[in-house]
mmCIF file of C-alpha atoms in Angstrom:
data_model
loop_
_atom_site.group_PDB
_atom_site.id
_atom_site.type_symbol
_atom_site.label_atom_id
_atom_site.label_comp_id
_atom_site.label_asym_id
_atom_site.label_seq_id
_atom_site.Cartn_x
_atom_site.Cartn_y
_atom_site.Cartn_z
ATOM 1 C CA MET V 1 -21.886 12.630 4.518
ATOM 2 C CA THR V 2 -22.436 10.446 1.488
ATOM 3 C CA LEU V 3 -19.730 8.392 -0.129
ATOM 4 C CA ALA V 4 -19.332 10.729 -2.851
ATOM 5 C CA ALA V 5 -18.724 13.575 -0.172
ATOM 6 C CA ARG V 6 -16.293 11.672 2.021
ATOM 7 C CA LEU V 7 -14.470 10.805 -1.262
ATOM 8 C CA SER V 8 -14.551 14.536 -2.673
ATOM 9 C CA ALA V 9 -13.486 15.871 0.766
ATOM 10 C CA ILE V 10 -10.379 13.543 1.128
ATOM 11 C CA ASP V 11 -9.630 14.430 -2.573
ATOM 12 C CA GLN V 12 -9.578 18.281 -1.915
ATOM 13 C CA ARG V 13 -7.356 17.570 1.112
ATOM 14 C CA ILE V 14 -4.948 15.699 -0.750
ATOM 15 C CA ALA V 15 -4.855 18.204 -3.410
ATOM 16 C CA ASP V 16 -4.524 21.208 -0.770
ATOM 17 C CA ALA V 17 -1.481 19.416 1.009
ATOM 18 C CA ALA V 18 0.437 18.596 -2.338
ATOM 19 C CA ARG V 19 0.158 22.310 -3.250
ATOM 20 C CA LEU V 20 1.289 23.219 0.080
ATOM 21 C CA ALA V 21 4.312 20.967 -0.354
ATOM 22 C CA GLY V 22 4.795 22.585 -3.995
ATOM 23 C CA ARG V 23 3.750 19.199 -5.610
ATOM 24 C CA ASP V 24 1.594 18.199 -8.353
ATOM 25 C CA PRO V 25 -1.541 16.440 -6.876
ATOM 26 C CA GLY V 26 -1.607 14.012 -10.116
ATOM 27 C CA GLU V 27 1.631 12.674 -8.930
ATOM 28 C CA ILE V 28 -0.095 10.936 -5.630
ATOM 29 C CA THR V 29 -2.166 7.853 -5.899
ATOM 30 C CA ARG V 30 -5.054 7.788 -3.539
ATOM 31 C CA ILE V 31 -5.624 3.933 -2.240
ATOM 32 C CA VAL V 32 -9.068 3.272 -0.632
ATOM 33 C CA VAL V 33 -9.095 0.637 1.793
ATOM 34 C CA THR V 34 -12.178 -1.375 2.132
ATOM 35 C CA LYS V 35 -11.568 -3.592 5.133
ATOM 36 C CA PHE V 36 -14.554 -5.462 6.201
ATOM 37 C CA HIS V 37 -16.690 -3.665 3.706
ATOM 38 C CA PRO V 38 -18.753 -5.501 1.315
ATOM 39 C CA ALA V 39 -17.967 -5.750 -2.506
ATOM 40 C CA GLN V 40 -20.816 -3.352 -3.447
ATOM 41 C CA LEU V 41 -19.111 -0.572 -1.774
ATOM 42 C CA VAL V 42 -15.832 -1.050 -3.784
ATOM 43 C CA ARG V 43 -18.376 -1.341 -6.846
ATOM 44 C CA ASP V 44 -20.025 2.012 -5.619
ATOM 45 C CA LEU V 45 -16.403 3.749 -5.425
ATOM 46 C CA HIS V 46 -15.477 2.825 -8.953
ATOM 47 C CA ALA V 47 -18.608 4.502 -10.097
ATOM 48 C CA LEU V 48 -17.414 7.535 -8.309
ATOM 49 C CA GLY V 49 -13.923 7.401 -10.092
ATOM 50 C CA VAL V 50 -11.676 5.221 -7.666
ATOM 51 C CA THR V 51 -9.224 2.914 -9.383
ATOM 52 C CA ASP V 52 -7.129 1.848 -6.477
ATOM 53 C CA VAL V 53 -8.290 -0.247 -3.637
ATOM 54 C CA GLY V 54 -6.324 -1.956 -0.776
ATOM 55 C CA GLU V 55 -7.033 -4.928 1.329
ATOM 56 C CA ASN V 56 -5.237 -6.146 4.724
ATOM 57 C CA ARG V 57 -6.512 -9.711 4.606
ATOM 58 C CA GLN V 58 -5.659 -12.255 1.849
ATOM 59 C CA GLN V 59 -8.948 -13.800 2.032
ATOM 60 C CA GLU V 60 -11.008 -10.716 1.928
ATOM 61 C CA LEU V 61 -8.785 -9.640 -1.032
ATOM 62 C CA THR V 62 -9.388 -12.904 -3.076
ATOM 63 C CA ALA V 63 -12.749 -12.955 -2.363
ATOM 64 C CA LYS V 64 -13.625 -9.244 -3.596
ATOM 65 C CA ARG V 65 -11.368 -9.483 -6.560
ATOM 66 C CA GLY V 66 -13.256 -12.718 -7.641
ATOM 67 C CA GLU V 67 -16.743 -11.042 -7.149
ATOM 68 C CA LEU V 68 -15.541 -7.753 -9.141
ATOM 69 C CA GLN V 69 -13.739 -9.159 -11.983
ATOM 70 C CA ASP V 70 -15.986 -7.110 -14.354
ATOM 71 C CA VAL V 71 -14.499 -3.897 -12.586
ATOM 72 C CA PRO V 72 -11.410 -2.585 -13.559
ATOM 73 C CA LEU V 73 -9.519 -1.927 -10.559
ATOM 74 C CA HIS V 74 -5.749 -1.883 -9.366
ATOM 75 C CA TRP V 75 -5.713 -4.017 -6.299
ATOM 76 C CA HIS V 76 -2.797 -3.645 -3.581
ATOM 77 C CA PHE V 77 -2.403 -5.954 -0.829
ATOM 78 C CA ILE V 78 -1.070 -3.876 2.343
ATOM 79 C CA GLY V 79 -1.411 -6.164 5.166
ATOM 80 C CA GLN V 80 1.169 -8.304 6.873
ATOM 81 C CA ALA V 81 1.570 -11.388 4.635
ATOM 82 C CA GLN V 82 2.377 -15.397 5.818
ATOM 83 C CA THR V 83 4.554 -17.201 3.408
ATOM 84 C CA ASN V 84 1.880 -20.007 3.380
ATOM 85 C CA LYS V 85 -0.209 -17.219 1.404
ATOM 86 C CA ALA V 86 1.986 -15.851 -0.767
ATOM 87 C CA ALA V 87 0.500 -17.742 -3.738
ATOM 88 C CA ALA V 88 -3.127 -16.657 -3.141
ATOM 89 C CA ILE V 89 -1.665 -13.174 -2.391
ATOM 90 C CA ARG V 90 0.157 -13.090 -5.483
ATOM 91 C CA ARG V 91 -2.846 -14.369 -7.739
ATOM 92 C CA ALA V 92 -5.160 -11.539 -6.277
ATOM 93 C CA SER V 93 -2.794 -8.655 -5.897
ATOM 94 C CA ASP V 94 -1.449 -6.282 -8.717
ATOM 95 C CA ALA V 95 1.013 -4.808 -6.213
ATOM 96 C CA VAL V 96 1.974 -5.931 -2.591
ATOM 97 C CA HIS V 97 3.337 -3.407 -0.408
ATOM 98 C CA SER V 98 4.335 -5.450 2.625
ATOM 99 C CA VAL V 99 7.338 -7.190 1.482
ATOM 100 C CA ASP V 100 9.548 -7.298 4.879
ATOM 101 C CA ARG V 101 11.724 -10.325 4.504
ATOM 102 C CA VAL V 102 13.670 -12.360 2.400
ATOM 103 C CA ARG V 103 11.317 -15.366 2.855
ATOM 104 C CA LEU V 104 8.247 -13.575 2.038
ATOM 105 C CA ALA V 105 9.951 -12.294 -1.369
ATOM 106 C CA ASP V 106 10.929 -15.575 -2.193
ATOM 107 C CA ALA V 107 7.596 -17.231 -1.587
ATOM 108 C CA LEU V 108 5.902 -14.687 -3.663
ATOM 109 C CA HIS V 109 8.633 -15.130 -6.386
ATOM 110 C CA ARG V 110 8.131 -19.255 -6.332
ATOM 111 C CA ALA V 111 4.354 -18.471 -6.973
ATOM 112 C CA ALA V 112 4.992 -17.038 -10.166
ATOM 113 C CA SER V 113 3.477 -18.658 -12.907
ATOM 114 C CA HIS V 114 2.304 -16.984 -16.306
ATOM 115 C CA ASP V 115 0.725 -13.847 -14.496
ATOM 116 C CA GLY V 116 3.729 -11.438 -15.356
ATOM 117 C CA VAL V 117 5.820 -9.341 -13.126
ATOM 118 C CA LEU V 118 4.167 -8.279 -9.524
ATOM 119 C CA ASP V 119 4.797 -4.922 -8.000
ATOM 120 C CA VAL V 120 6.439 -4.895 -4.671
ATOM 121 C CA LEU V 121 7.301 -2.783 -2.231
ATOM 122 C CA VAL V 122 9.662 -3.184 1.114
ATOM 123 C CA GLN V 123 7.902 -2.693 4.047
ATOM 124 C CA VAL V 124 10.189 -0.578 6.626
ATOM 125 C CA ASN V 125 9.332 -0.701 10.413
ATOM 126 C CA LEU V 126 9.803 3.001 11.594
ATOM 127 C CA THR V 127 9.614 1.666 15.330
ATOM 128 C CA GLU V 128 12.275 -0.022 17.748
ATOM 129 C CA ASP V 129 9.907 -2.818 18.257
ATOM 130 C CA PRO V 130 10.984 -5.806 16.461
ATOM 131 C CA GLY V 131 7.721 -7.328 16.663
ATOM 132 C CA ARG V 132 5.952 -4.918 14.213
ATOM 133 C CA GLY V 133 5.920 -5.586 10.679
ATOM 134 C CA GLY V 134 8.729 -4.327 8.095
ATOM 135 C CA SER V 135 12.350 -4.451 7.802
ATOM 136 C CA THR V 136 14.472 -2.490 9.970
ATOM 137 C CA THR V 137 15.984 1.031 8.373
ATOM 138 C CA ALA V 138 19.405 -0.484 8.299
ATOM 139 C CA ASP V 139 18.390 -3.814 6.216
ATOM 140 C CA ALA V 140 16.004 -2.381 4.033
ATOM 141 C CA GLU V 141 18.904 -1.838 1.137
ATOM 142 C CA ALA V 142 19.782 -5.730 1.394
ATOM 143 C CA LEU V 143 16.038 -6.505 1.170
ATOM 144 C CA ALA V 144 15.784 -4.535 -1.706
ATOM 145 C CA GLU V 145 18.537 -5.755 -3.397
ATOM 146 C CA HIS V 146 17.274 -9.560 -2.891
ATOM 147 C CA VAL V 147 14.161 -8.338 -4.620
ATOM 148 C CA LEU V 148 16.144 -7.005 -7.489
ATOM 149 C CA GLY V 149 17.499 -10.233 -8.156
ATOM 150 C CA LEU V 150 13.901 -12.148 -8.338
ATOM 151 C CA ASP V 151 12.597 -11.438 -12.021
ATOM 152 C CA SER V 152 9.058 -12.291 -11.459
ATOM 153 C CA LEU V 153 9.226 -9.396 -8.917
ATOM 154 C CA ARG V 154 9.236 -5.519 -9.780
ATOM 155 C CA LEU V 155 10.704 -3.598 -6.885
ATOM 156 C CA ARG V 156 8.534 0.036 -6.796
ATOM 157 C CA GLY V 157 9.916 1.227 -3.629
ATOM 158 C CA VAL V 158 9.018 1.600 0.204
ATOM 159 C CA MET V 159 5.972 1.191 2.265
ATOM 160 C CA ALA V 160 5.746 2.219 6.153
ATOM 161 C CA VAL V 161 3.423 2.877 8.966
ATOM 162 C CA ALA V 162 3.901 5.788 11.018
ATOM 163 C CA PRO V 163 4.389 5.206 14.998
ATOM 164 C CA LEU V 164 1.659 6.138 17.079
ATOM 165 C CA ASP V 165 4.096 7.355 19.584
ATOM 166 C CA GLU V 166 5.984 9.593 17.324
ATOM 167 C CA GLU V 167 5.477 12.821 15.411
ATOM 168 C CA PRO V 168 4.290 11.406 11.987
ATOM 169 C CA ALA V 169 6.602 13.805 10.122
ATOM 170 C CA ALA V 170 9.694 12.928 11.722
ATOM 171 C CA ALA V 171 9.017 8.976 11.162
ATOM 172 C CA PHE V 172 8.244 9.826 7.235
ATOM 173 C CA ALA V 173 11.529 11.914 6.884
ATOM 174 C CA ARG V 174 13.270 8.470 8.185
ATOM 175 C CA LEU V 175 11.480 6.811 5.415
ATOM 176 C CA HIS V 176 12.168 9.225 2.713
ATOM 177 C CA ALA V 177 15.922 8.611 3.527
ATOM 178 C CA VAL V 178 15.432 5.035 3.085
ATOM 179 C CA ALA V 179 13.680 5.563 -0.099
ATOM 180 C CA ASP V 180 16.379 7.517 -1.439
ATOM 181 C CA ARG V 181 19.011 4.958 -0.411
ATOM 182 C CA ILE V 182 16.862 2.219 -2.514
ATOM 183 C CA ARG V 183 16.766 4.479 -5.626
ATOM 184 C CA GLN V 184 20.466 4.403 -5.529
ATOM 185 C CA LEU V 185 19.914 0.599 -6.209
ATOM 186 C CA ALA V 186 17.163 1.149 -8.516
ATOM 187 C CA PRO V 187 16.302 4.553 -10.016
ATOM 188 C CA GLU V 188 12.847 3.336 -11.048
ATOM 189 C CA ALA V 189 11.452 2.156 -7.459
ATOM 190 C CA ARG V 190 10.013 5.717 -6.805
ATOM 191 C CA TRP V 191 7.156 4.704 -4.857
ATOM 192 C CA ILE V 192 6.666 5.599 -1.520
ATOM 193 C CA SER V 193 3.300 4.157 0.369
ATOM 194 C CA ALA V 194 2.862 6.099 3.270
ATOM 195 C CA GLY V 195 -0.138 8.179 4.986
ATOM 196 C CA MET V 196 -3.142 6.693 6.431
ATOM 197 C CA THR V 197 -6.350 8.997 7.328
ATOM 198 C CA GLY V 198 -4.699 10.812 10.388
ATOM 199 C CA ASP V 199 -1.337 11.576 8.686
ATOM 200 C CA PHE V 200 -1.350 11.593 5.144
ATOM 201 C CA GLU V 201 -0.954 15.474 4.802
ATOM 202 C CA GLU V 202 2.673 14.708 6.737
ATOM 203 C CA ALA V 203 3.212 11.828 4.446
ATOM 204 C CA ILE V 204 2.687 13.978 1.420
ATOM 205 C CA GLN V 205 4.797 16.720 2.780
ATOM 206 C CA ALA V 206 7.534 14.130 3.152
ATOM 207 C CA GLY V 207 7.285 12.978 -0.418
ATOM 208 C CA ALA V 208 4.715 9.959 -0.304
ATOM 209 C CA THR V 209 3.434 8.956 -3.614
ATOM 210 C CA HIS V 210 0.814 6.447 -2.503
ATOM 211 C CA LEU V 211 -1.670 6.939 0.384
ATOM 212 C CA ARG V 212 -3.717 4.480 2.008
ATOM 213 C CA ILE V 213 -7.024 5.816 3.266
ATOM 214 C CA GLY V 214 -10.213 3.805 4.938
ATOM 215 C CA SER V 215 -12.691 5.141 7.135
ATOM 216 C CA ALA V 216 -12.495 8.639 6.295
ATOM 217 C CA ILE V 217 -13.752 7.576 2.743
ATOM 218 C CA THR V 218 -15.874 4.273 3.493
ATOM 219 C CA GLY V 219 -17.323 5.291 6.658
ATOM 220 C CA PRO V 220 -16.956 3.127 9.570
ATOM 221 C CA ARG V 221 -16.427 -0.478 9.175
ATOM 222 C CA PRO V 222 -19.521 -2.902 9.572
ATOM 223 C CA ASP V 223 -20.111 -4.598 12.502
ATOM 224 C CA ARG V 224 -18.897 -7.992 11.962
ATOM 225 C CA GLY V 225 -20.725 -9.512 14.928
#
């Protein structure tokens, strides 16, 4: 399949899943994850109507955004972030989905200059493994409250990755419950970033507003040697 055909097929599946859930497909943002793909692919995606792209690695995000300054895109950082890279992540991102601890929120805040307000999401760990990225479901509200006290950050909502050893629907239901609690603190924090290639239909059913879809649209990642 061509890039255009893969994109169209995913968009049709998103629309079908949204309608099945009684939702408007127009309220769902499809983020194309372009990890390891060249900047030219991002340019090709934009020519097909893509406006939101995601990257997992700061170096790749910085390089691609620098190369594509002439292309109007919304750049989402979705990977695990190191505090010592917070300034570079902030400079290259329009939204950071993976704020999982107070130290990272503070580092992103300290990196603010004249670049306005940065959209951020609290990443929630839906597993029992403390080594996985994300705040615990119990601690997510406290982290959200901390973010709300940092005026250079705008809390947009929550993000999570479904565990591999659990039905996605059950995991996303827990995320939705966390999102509801955080909206009690910040009614405008309505984003739920959840769902990837293998589980985005379940995420839509659970209220996801932002989907992070990679190889189903971009094709296999290039061989990095």
